[in-house]
PDB file of C-alpha atoms in Angstrom:
ATOM      1  CA  MET A   1     -25.814  -7.196  -9.253  1.00  0.00           C
ATOM      2  CA  LYS A   2     -25.505  -3.423  -9.758  1.00  0.00           C
ATOM      3  CA  TRP A   3     -23.246  -2.384 -12.651  1.00  0.00           C
ATOM      4  CA  ARG A   4     -21.852   0.927 -13.786  1.00  0.00           C
ATOM      5  CA  THR A   5     -20.163   1.672 -17.109  1.00  0.00           C
ATOM      6  CA  VAL A   6     -16.826   1.257 -15.336  1.00  0.00           C
ATOM      7  CA  MET A   7     -16.712  -0.743 -12.119  1.00  0.00           C
ATOM      8  CA  GLU A   8     -15.421   1.190  -9.111  1.00  0.00           C
ATOM      9  CA  VAL A   9     -13.061  -0.215  -6.502  1.00  0.00           C
ATOM     10  CA  LEU A  10     -12.290   1.404  -3.154  1.00  0.00           C
ATOM     11  CA  ILE A  11      -8.932   0.488  -1.624  1.00  0.00           C
ATOM     12  CA  LYS A  12      -8.325   1.113   2.073  1.00  0.00           C
ATOM     13  CA  GLY A  13      -4.671   2.063   2.308  1.00  0.00           C
ATOM     14  CA  ALA A  14      -2.373   3.705  -0.245  1.00  0.00           C
ATOM     15  CA  GLY A  15       1.067   2.386   0.705  1.00  0.00           C
ATOM     16  CA  ASP A  16       3.345   0.507  -1.675  1.00  0.00           C
ATOM     17  CA  LEU A  17       1.397  -2.771  -1.642  1.00  0.00           C
ATOM     18  CA  ALA A  18      -1.963  -1.016  -1.959  1.00  0.00           C
ATOM     19  CA  THR A  19      -0.445   1.043  -4.769  1.00  0.00           C
ATOM     20  CA  GLY A  20       0.585  -2.127  -6.614  1.00  0.00           C
ATOM     21  CA  ILE A  21      -3.037  -3.266  -6.338  1.00  0.00           C
ATOM     22  CA  GLY A  22      -4.466   0.051  -7.515  1.00  0.00           C
ATOM     23  CA  TRP A  23      -1.964   0.270 -10.368  1.00  0.00           C
ATOM     24  CA  ARG A  24      -2.904  -3.147 -11.744  1.00  0.00           C
ATOM     25  CA  LEU A  25      -6.638  -2.469 -11.436  1.00  0.00           C
ATOM     26  CA  VAL A  26      -6.361   0.847 -13.278  1.00  0.00           C
ATOM     27  CA  ARG A  27      -4.276  -0.815 -15.994  1.00  0.00           C
ATOM     28  CA  ALA A  28      -7.073  -3.376 -16.343  1.00  0.00           C
ATOM     29  CA  GLY A  29      -9.685  -0.661 -16.833  1.00  0.00           C
ATOM     30  CA  TYR A  30     -11.225  -0.279 -13.377  1.00  0.00           C
ATOM     31  CA  THR A  31     -11.845   3.026 -11.591  1.00  0.00           C
ATOM     32  CA  VAL A  32      -9.933   3.114  -8.311  1.00  0.00           C
ATOM     33  CA  TRP A  33     -10.403   5.266  -5.203  1.00  0.00           C
ATOM     34  CA  MET A  34      -8.018   5.103  -2.234  1.00  0.00           C
ATOM     35  CA  THR A  35      -7.884   6.223   1.406  1.00  0.00           C
ATOM     36  CA  ASP A  36      -5.025   6.712   3.871  1.00  0.00           C
ATOM     37  CA  LEU A  37      -4.094   8.432   7.119  1.00  0.00           C
ATOM     38  CA  GLU A  38      -3.549  12.157   7.565  1.00  0.00           C
ATOM     39  CA  ILE A  39       0.144  11.390   8.068  1.00  0.00           C
ATOM     40  CA  PRO A  40       0.953   8.326   5.930  1.00  0.00           C
ATOM     41  CA  THR A  41       3.710   6.007   7.140  1.00  0.00           C
ATOM     42  CA  ALA A  42       4.628   4.169   3.933  1.00  0.00           C
ATOM     43  CA  VAL A  43       8.429   3.886   3.834  1.00  0.00           C
ATOM     44  CA  ARG A  44       8.486   3.054   0.100  1.00  0.00           C
ATOM     45  CA  ARG A  45       6.853   6.407  -0.559  1.00  0.00           C
ATOM     46  CA  SER A  46       8.439   6.827  -4.011  1.00  0.00           C
ATOM     47  CA  VAL A  47       6.068   4.072  -5.178  1.00  0.00           C
ATOM     48  CA  SER A  48       3.116   4.872  -2.912  1.00  0.00           C
ATOM     49  CA  PHE A  49       0.036   6.838  -3.920  1.00  0.00           C
ATOM     50  CA  SER A  50      -0.236   7.911  -0.261  1.00  0.00           C
ATOM     51  CA  ARG A  51       2.356  10.548  -1.174  1.00  0.00           C
ATOM     52  CA  ALA A  52      -0.505  12.499  -2.759  1.00  0.00           C
ATOM     53  CA  VAL A  53      -1.770  13.294   0.751  1.00  0.00           C
ATOM     54  CA  TYR A  54       1.188  15.563   1.562  1.00  0.00           C
ATOM     55  CA  GLU A  55       2.475  16.386  -1.945  1.00  0.00           C
ATOM     56  CA  GLY A  56      -0.881  16.897  -3.667  1.00  0.00           C
ATOM     57  CA  GLU A  57      -0.136  14.413  -6.451  1.00  0.00           C
ATOM     58  CA  ALA A  58       1.800  11.188  -6.947  1.00  0.00           C
ATOM     59  CA  GLU A  59       2.759   9.274 -10.072  1.00  0.00           C
ATOM     60  CA  VAL A  60       3.889   5.650 -10.131  1.00  0.00           C
ATOM     61  CA  GLU A  61       4.885   4.035 -13.417  1.00  0.00           C
ATOM     62  CA  GLY A  62       2.641   6.272 -15.490  1.00  0.00           C
ATOM     63  CA  ILE A  63      -0.458   6.096 -13.258  1.00  0.00           C
ATOM     64  CA  ARG A  64      -1.328   9.314 -11.424  1.00  0.00           C
ATOM     65  CA  ALA A  65      -3.123   9.891  -8.138  1.00  0.00           C
ATOM     66  CA  LYS A  66      -4.322  13.158  -6.673  1.00  0.00           C
ATOM     67  CA  PHE A  67      -5.379  14.285  -3.203  1.00  0.00           C
ATOM     68  CA  ALA A  68      -9.172  14.631  -2.938  1.00  0.00           C
ATOM     69  CA  LYS A  69     -10.614  17.178  -0.516  1.00  0.00           C
ATOM     70  CA  ASN A  70     -14.113  15.674  -0.487  1.00  0.00           C
ATOM     71  CA  PHE A  71     -16.412  13.289  -2.347  1.00  0.00           C
ATOM     72  CA  GLU A  72     -17.261  15.762  -5.117  1.00  0.00           C
ATOM     73  CA  ASP A  73     -13.584  16.511  -5.619  1.00  0.00           C
ATOM     74  CA  GLY A  74     -12.965  12.778  -5.819  1.00  0.00           C
ATOM     75  CA  ARG A  75     -15.612  12.394  -8.512  1.00  0.00           C
ATOM     76  CA  ARG A  76     -13.903  15.108 -10.558  1.00  0.00           C
ATOM     77  CA  ILE A  77     -10.468  13.524 -10.141  1.00  0.00           C
ATOM     78  CA  ALA A  78     -11.782  10.067 -11.076  1.00  0.00           C
ATOM     79  CA  SER A  79     -13.507  11.508 -14.168  1.00  0.00           C
ATOM     80  CA  GLU A  80     -10.088  12.722 -15.317  1.00  0.00           C
ATOM     81  CA  GLY A  81      -8.746   9.162 -15.192  1.00  0.00           C
ATOM     82  CA  LEU A  82      -6.730   9.718 -12.003  1.00  0.00           C
ATOM     83  CA  ILE A  83      -6.940   7.969  -8.632  1.00  0.00           C
ATOM     84  CA  PRO A  84      -8.506  10.122  -5.886  1.00  0.00           C
ATOM     85  CA  VAL A  85      -6.742   9.691  -2.530  1.00  0.00           C
ATOM     86  CA  PHE A  86      -8.610  10.737   0.624  1.00  0.00           C
ATOM     87  CA  VAL A  87      -7.489  11.384   4.180  1.00  0.00           C
ATOM     88  CA  ASP A  88      -9.975   8.934   5.624  1.00  0.00           C
ATOM     89  CA  GLY A  89      -8.521   6.405   8.031  1.00  0.00           C
ATOM     90  CA  GLU A  90     -11.942   4.864   8.702  1.00  0.00           C
ATOM     91  CA  ALA A  91     -12.956   4.805   5.007  1.00  0.00           C
ATOM     92  CA  LYS A  92     -16.152   6.736   5.693  1.00  0.00           C
ATOM     93  CA  ILE A  93     -16.231   7.576   1.976  1.00  0.00           C
ATOM     94  CA  LEU A  94     -17.545   4.035   1.526  1.00  0.00           C
ATOM     95  CA  LYS A  95     -21.097   5.162   2.355  1.00  0.00           C
ATOM     96  CA  SER A  96     -21.104   7.883  -0.309  1.00  0.00           C
ATOM     97  CA  LEU A  97     -19.273   5.929  -2.992  1.00  0.00           C
ATOM     98  CA  ARG A  98     -20.977   2.539  -2.552  1.00  0.00           C
ATOM     99  CA  PRO A  99     -18.407   0.733  -4.728  1.00  0.00           C
ATOM    100  CA  GLU A 100     -18.952  -2.749  -6.101  1.00  0.00           C
ATOM    101  CA  VAL A 101     -15.589  -3.828  -4.655  1.00  0.00           C
ATOM    102  CA  LEU A 102     -13.800  -2.974  -1.403  1.00  0.00           C
ATOM    103  CA  VAL A 103     -10.172  -3.979  -0.875  1.00  0.00           C
ATOM    104  CA  ASP A 104      -8.680  -3.707   2.614  1.00  0.00           C
ATOM    105  CA  ALA A 105      -4.947  -3.240   1.992  1.00  0.00           C
ATOM    106  CA  ILE A 106      -4.078  -1.391   5.190  1.00  0.00           C
ATOM    107  CA  MET A 107      -1.678  -4.229   6.099  1.00  0.00           C
ATOM    108  CA  ALA A 108      -2.435  -3.939   9.810  1.00  0.00           C
ATOM    109  CA  LYS A 109      -1.989  -7.743  10.221  1.00  0.00           C
ATOM    110  CA  LYS A 110      -5.525  -7.753  11.660  1.00  0.00           C
ATOM    111  CA  ASN A 111      -8.985  -6.634  10.644  1.00  0.00           C
ATOM    112  CA  ILE A 112      -9.693  -3.202  12.114  1.00  0.00           C
ATOM    113  CA  GLY A 113     -13.202  -2.678  10.832  1.00  0.00           C
ATOM    114  CA  THR A 114     -13.868  -4.248   7.427  1.00  0.00           C
ATOM    115  CA  LYS A 115     -17.104  -6.275   7.141  1.00  0.00           C
ATOM    116  CA  ILE A 116     -18.232  -8.768   4.531  1.00  0.00           C
ATOM    117  CA  ASP A 117     -21.335  -6.690   3.738  1.00  0.00           C
ATOM    118  CA  ASP A 118     -19.385  -3.474   3.065  1.00  0.00           C
ATOM    119  CA  ALA A 119     -19.580  -4.184  -0.691  1.00  0.00           C
ATOM    120  CA  ALA A 120     -20.733  -6.860  -3.125  1.00  0.00           C
ATOM    121  CA  LEU A 121     -17.136  -8.131  -3.163  1.00  0.00           C
ATOM    122  CA  VAL A 122     -14.866  -7.558  -0.170  1.00  0.00           C
ATOM    123  CA  ILE A 123     -11.204  -8.574  -0.388  1.00  0.00           C
ATOM    124  CA  GLY A 124      -8.876  -8.761   2.606  1.00  0.00           C
ATOM    125  CA  VAL A 125      -5.146  -8.477   1.908  1.00  0.00           C
ATOM    126  CA  GLY A 126      -2.839 -10.471   4.146  1.00  0.00           C
ATOM    127  CA  PRO A 127      -3.222 -11.926   7.673  1.00  0.00           C
ATOM    128  CA  GLY A 128      -6.160 -10.966   9.863  1.00  0.00           C
ATOM    129  CA  PHE A 129      -8.995 -11.794   7.455  1.00  0.00           C
ATOM    130  CA  THR A 130     -11.023 -14.952   6.963  1.00  0.00           C
ATOM    131  CA  ALA A 131     -12.689 -15.573   3.606  1.00  0.00           C
ATOM    132  CA  GLY A 132     -16.338 -16.406   4.192  1.00  0.00           C
ATOM    133  CA  ALA A 133     -16.446 -14.607   7.542  1.00  0.00           C
ATOM    134  CA  ASP A 134     -15.337 -10.957   7.326  1.00  0.00           C
ATOM    135  CA  CYS A 135     -14.602 -10.869   3.582  1.00  0.00           C
ATOM    136  CA  HIS A 136     -15.246 -12.880   0.411  1.00  0.00           C
ATOM    137  CA  ARG A 137     -11.632 -13.390  -0.683  1.00  0.00           C
ATOM    138  CA  VAL A 138      -8.214 -13.180   1.004  1.00  0.00           C
ATOM    139  CA  ILE A 139      -4.936 -12.526  -0.816  1.00  0.00           C
ATOM    140  CA  GLU A 140      -1.733 -14.183   0.426  1.00  0.00           C
ATOM    141  CA  THR A 141       1.030 -11.640   1.137  1.00  0.00           C
ATOM    142  CA  LYS A 142       3.846 -13.790   2.512  1.00  0.00           C
ATOM    143  CA  ARG A 143       6.819 -14.004   0.152  1.00  0.00           C
ATOM    144  CA  GLY A 144       7.330 -17.463  -1.234  1.00  0.00           C
ATOM    145  CA  HIS A 145       5.437 -20.139  -3.119  1.00  0.00           C
ATOM    146  CA  TYR A 146       1.924 -18.854  -2.329  1.00  0.00           C
ATOM    147  CA  LEU A 147       2.477 -15.110  -2.725  1.00  0.00           C
ATOM    148  CA  GLY A 148      -0.519 -13.525  -4.469  1.00  0.00           C
ATOM    149  CA  ARG A 149      -2.734 -16.615  -4.094  1.00  0.00           C
ATOM    150  CA  VAL A 150      -6.496 -15.979  -3.961  1.00  0.00           C
ATOM    151  CA  ILE A 151      -8.033 -17.727  -0.954  1.00  0.00           C
ATOM    152  CA  ASP A 152     -11.742 -18.550  -1.231  1.00  0.00           C
ATOM    153  CA  SER A 153     -12.075 -20.092   2.211  1.00  0.00           C
ATOM    154  CA  GLY A 154      -9.927 -19.544   5.262  1.00  0.00           C
ATOM    155  CA  SER A 155      -7.075 -17.156   6.026  1.00  0.00           C
ATOM    156  CA  ALA A 156      -3.637 -16.127   4.839  1.00  0.00           C
ATOM    157  CA  ILE A 157      -0.470 -17.463   6.484  1.00  0.00           C
ATOM    158  CA  PRO A 158      -0.159 -15.827   9.946  1.00  0.00           C
ATOM    159  CA  ASN A 159       2.309 -12.981  10.345  1.00  0.00           C
ATOM    160  CA  THR A 160       5.729 -14.316  11.366  1.00  0.00           C
ATOM    161  CA  GLY A 161       7.137 -10.935  12.364  1.00  0.00           C
ATOM    162  CA  VAL A 162      10.177 -11.591  10.154  1.00  0.00           C
ATOM    163  CA  PRO A 163      10.521  -9.462   6.990  1.00  0.00           C
ATOM    164  CA  GLY A 164      10.931 -11.272   3.685  1.00  0.00           C
ATOM    165  CA  ASN A 165      14.396 -12.098   2.401  1.00  0.00           C
ATOM    166  CA  ILE A 166      15.676  -9.497  -0.067  1.00  0.00           C
ATOM    167  CA  GLY A 167      19.262  -9.692  -1.268  1.00  0.00           C
ATOM    168  CA  GLY A 168      20.093 -12.209   1.457  1.00  0.00           C
ATOM    169  CA  TYR A 169      18.854 -10.101   4.373  1.00  0.00           C
ATOM    170  CA  THR A 170      15.644 -10.076   6.449  1.00  0.00           C
ATOM    171  CA  VAL A 171      15.527  -8.139   9.732  1.00  0.00           C
ATOM    172  CA  GLU A 172      18.905  -6.516   9.016  1.00  0.00           C
ATOM    173  CA  ARG A 173      17.593  -4.581   6.012  1.00  0.00           C
ATOM    174  CA  ILE A 174      14.916  -2.739   8.013  1.00  0.00           C
ATOM    175  CA  ILE A 175      15.665   0.757   9.341  1.00  0.00           C
ATOM    176  CA  ARG A 176      13.952   1.195  12.705  1.00  0.00           C
ATOM    177  CA  ALA A 177      13.418   4.288  14.836  1.00  0.00           C
ATOM    178  CA  ALA A 178      15.941   4.592  17.662  1.00  0.00           C
ATOM    179  CA  GLY A 179      13.622   6.575  19.913  1.00  0.00           C
ATOM    180  CA  ASP A 180      10.226   8.216  20.222  1.00  0.00           C
ATOM    181  CA  GLY A 181       9.794  11.565  18.528  1.00  0.00           C
ATOM    182  CA  ARG A 182      10.011  13.417  15.249  1.00  0.00           C
ATOM    183  CA  PHE A 183      11.691  11.539  12.402  1.00  0.00           C
ATOM    184  CA  VAL A 184      14.308  13.364  10.326  1.00  0.00           C
ATOM    185  CA  PRO A 185      15.859  11.449   7.398  1.00  0.00           C
ATOM    186  CA  LEU A 186      19.465  12.300   6.543  1.00  0.00           C
ATOM    187  CA  VAL A 187      19.499  10.348   3.275  1.00  0.00           C
ATOM    188  CA  ASP A 188      17.147  10.122   0.309  1.00  0.00           C
ATOM    189  CA  ILE A 189      15.545   7.172  -1.404  1.00  0.00           C
ATOM    190  CA  GLY A 190      18.048   5.952  -4.002  1.00  0.00           C
ATOM    191  CA  ASP A 191      21.126   6.904  -1.950  1.00  0.00           C
ATOM    192  CA  THR A 192      23.836   4.318  -1.267  1.00  0.00           C
ATOM    193  CA  VAL A 193      24.764   3.884   2.405  1.00  0.00           C
ATOM    194  CA  GLU A 194      27.284   1.891   4.432  1.00  0.00           C
ATOM    195  CA  ALA A 195      26.684  -0.331   7.438  1.00  0.00           C
ATOM    196  CA  GLY A 196      26.921   1.776  10.606  1.00  0.00           C
ATOM    197  CA  GLN A 197      26.150   5.029   8.800  1.00  0.00           C
ATOM    198  CA  THR A 198      23.671   7.376  10.481  1.00  0.00           C
ATOM    199  CA  VAL A 199      20.767   7.608   8.050  1.00  0.00           C
ATOM    200  CA  ALA A 200      18.224   9.477  10.204  1.00  0.00           C
ATOM    201  CA  VAL A 201      17.440  10.936  13.602  1.00  0.00           C
ATOM    202  CA  SER A 202      14.420   9.967  15.690  1.00  0.00           C
ATOM    203  CA  GLY A 203      13.702  11.485  19.071  1.00  0.00           C
ATOM    204  CA  SER A 204      17.157  13.141  18.923  1.00  0.00           C
ATOM    205  CA  LEU A 205      18.795   9.706  18.649  1.00  0.00           C
ATOM    206  CA  PRO A 206      20.828   8.564  15.625  1.00  0.00           C
ATOM    207  CA  VAL A 207      19.346   5.849  13.437  1.00  0.00           C
ATOM    208  CA  LYS A 208      22.055   3.689  11.859  1.00  0.00           C
ATOM    209  CA  ALA A 209      22.032   1.365   8.865  1.00  0.00           C
ATOM    210  CA  ARG A 210      22.689  -2.261   9.775  1.00  0.00           C
ATOM    211  CA  ILE A 211      23.832  -3.255   6.293  1.00  0.00           C
ATOM    212  CA  SER A 212      25.373  -1.589   3.260  1.00  0.00           C
ATOM    213  CA  GLY A 213      23.164  -1.050   0.245  1.00  0.00           C
ATOM    214  CA  ILE A 214      20.745   1.356  -1.384  1.00  0.00           C
ATOM    215  CA  VAL A 215      17.936   3.142   0.462  1.00  0.00           C
ATOM    216  CA  ARG A 216      14.810   1.608  -1.053  1.00  0.00           C
ATOM    217  CA  GLY A 217      12.488   3.469   1.294  1.00  0.00           C
ATOM    218  CA  ILE A 218      12.514   5.888   4.217  1.00  0.00           C
ATOM    219  CA  LEU A 219       9.846   7.898   6.032  1.00  0.00           C
ATOM    220  CA  GLN A 220       9.286  11.538   5.146  1.00  0.00           C
ATOM    221  CA  GLU A 221      10.471  14.235   7.538  1.00  0.00           C
ATOM    222  CA  GLY A 222       8.194  15.130  10.416  1.00  0.00           C
ATOM    223  CA  VAL A 223       6.477  11.802  11.037  1.00  0.00           C
ATOM    224  CA  TYR A 224       6.122  11.020  14.747  1.00  0.00           C
ATOM    225  CA  VAL A 225       7.697   7.620  15.370  1.00  0.00           C
ATOM    226  CA  THR A 226       8.039   5.309  18.330  1.00  0.00           C
ATOM    227  CA  LYS A 227      11.126   3.305  19.238  1.00  0.00           C
ATOM    228  CA  GLY A 228      11.440   0.203  17.044  1.00  0.00           C
ATOM    229  CA  MET A 229       8.937   1.412  14.454  1.00  0.00           C
ATOM    230  CA  LYS A 230       9.777   0.556  10.850  1.00  0.00           C
ATOM    231  CA  ALA A 231      11.143   3.725   9.269  1.00  0.00           C
ATOM    232  CA  GLY A 232      13.014   2.556   6.182  1.00  0.00           C
ATOM    233  CA  ASP A 233      14.408  -0.245   4.062  1.00  0.00           C
ATOM    234  CA  ILE A 234      17.872  -0.925   2.645  1.00  0.00           C
ATOM    235  CA  ASP A 235      18.375  -3.182  -0.372  1.00  0.00           C
ATOM    236  CA  ALA A 236      21.769  -4.889  -0.623  1.00  0.00           C
ATOM    237  CA  ARG A 237      21.250  -5.572  -4.337  1.00  0.00           C
ATOM    238  CA  CYS A 238      21.826  -1.863  -5.053  1.00  0.00           C
ATOM    239  CA  GLU A 239      19.585  -1.707  -8.130  1.00  0.00           C
ATOM    240  CA  ARG A 240      18.583   1.962  -8.161  1.00  0.00           C
ATOM    241  CA  ASN A 241      15.678   1.405 -10.515  1.00  0.00           C
ATOM    242  CA  HIS A 242      14.097  -0.893  -7.915  1.00  0.00           C
ATOM    243  CA  CYS A 243      13.657   2.113  -5.629  1.00  0.00           C
ATOM    244  CA  PHE A 244      11.289   3.815  -8.045  1.00  0.00           C
ATOM    245  CA  THR A 245       9.301   0.922  -9.477  1.00  0.00           C
ATOM    246  CA  ILE A 246       6.621  -1.370  -8.060  1.00  0.00           C
ATOM    247  CA  SER A 247       8.102  -4.401  -6.300  1.00  0.00           C
ATOM    248  CA  ASP A 248       7.655  -8.016  -7.325  1.00  0.00           C
ATOM    249  CA  LYS A 249       5.638  -8.538  -4.135  1.00  0.00           C
ATOM    250  CA  ALA A 250       3.259  -5.652  -4.834  1.00  0.00           C
ATOM    251  CA  ARG A 251       2.766  -6.797  -8.439  1.00  0.00           C
ATOM    252  CA  ALA A 252       1.986 -10.357  -7.310  1.00  0.00           C
ATOM    253  CA  ILE A 253      -0.504  -9.189  -4.684  1.00  0.00           C
ATOM    254  CA  GLY A 254      -2.026  -6.787  -7.209  1.00  0.00           C
ATOM    255  CA  GLY A 255      -2.365  -9.691  -9.632  1.00  0.00           C
ATOM    256  CA  GLY A 256      -4.158 -11.716  -6.973  1.00  0.00           C
ATOM    257  CA  VAL A 257      -6.646  -8.917  -6.340  1.00  0.00           C
ATOM    258  CA  LEU A 258      -7.181  -8.477 -10.085  1.00  0.00           C
ATOM    259  CA  GLU A 259      -7.819 -12.222 -10.428  1.00  0.00           C
ATOM    260  CA  ALA A 260     -10.365 -12.086  -7.611  1.00  0.00           C
ATOM    261  CA  VAL A 261     -12.163  -9.080  -9.094  1.00  0.00           C
ATOM    262  CA  CYS A 262     -12.246 -10.498 -12.620  1.00  0.00           C
ATOM    263  CA  GLY A 263     -13.389 -13.890 -11.375  1.00  0.00           C
ATOM    264  CA  TRP A 264     -16.218 -12.325  -9.377  1.00  0.00           C
ATOM    265  CA  GLU A 265     -17.182 -10.133 -12.316  1.00  0.00           C
ATOM    266  CA  HIS A 266     -17.550 -13.268 -14.454  1.00  0.00           C
ATOM    267  CA  GLY A 267     -19.402 -15.202 -11.796  1.00  0.00           C
ATOM    268  CA  ILE A 268     -16.552 -17.557 -10.939  1.00  0.00           C
TER     269      ILE A 268
END
C-alpha cells in the first residue's frame, strides 16, 4: 500500500452531503480534494463547498475551500490546509492526483463512471453502487435506522423518489422549478416564507412555496432549470441556524465515510 505523510482523498461532488463528508475527513486529519460541475446545482449552497466554484471561496463551520484553476493551483491550496475545488465533472484530476481514496458523492442515484480500480479504496455514496463490484464500500444515505451504515457487500436501499421527512413534511417541503429556463430566486436562504408565496421565477413562471417555514436552501440566480427540477427546500421547524450548519444527514453520511476510510487504513 502506498502511503503519504497525510493521506489524500478525492471526493466527486461538492454539494451539501459531499461537504459533510469532506468536513469530517478534514477534521480527522485527511487532505481532501473535491470536484463539481461548472454550474453547481446544490440547493443547500450555504453549506456546500461547491459555492467556491462561483464565489472563489466557501467556508462551512470553520473549514475553508477554494476554487482551483488547475492541478498545481490545487496543490498550493491543499498545502495551505484548504480544500481545493475543481470544475471537473468527469473527475479527470484523478489521473494526476492518484489519491489513496476516491469517494463518489455526486448523488446521481446511479453510477456514472466510477470504477473499483480508480483508487486503492473506492467508496460509493447512496444508491447506484454495489460494494465488491464497482466500489469497495457503499454508504447508506436513506434517512432512518440505517443512515450512514457502511456496506461491505451489496448496495444501499434503492431510491424511493420521496424526500426524507423533515418537520413533518416530505414532498411538500421541496421547491421545484415551474418551467424550463433561467432560475431567479426572490428570497434568500434563512428567510421565512408563507405557503403560496412566490419564492422564485423559472422560465418566466412563478415558483410558489407549498408550506410555510424557513428557506433552508435555494438555487443561485442564473442556473438553467427544467420543469420539476429540485430548486430549493423549506424547513417547517424554522430553526435559522439549521440553514447555515451541516445537517444531521450529512454528518451521519460523513461519519460512515470516515469509518470506512479509517477501517481500511487499519486493515479492517
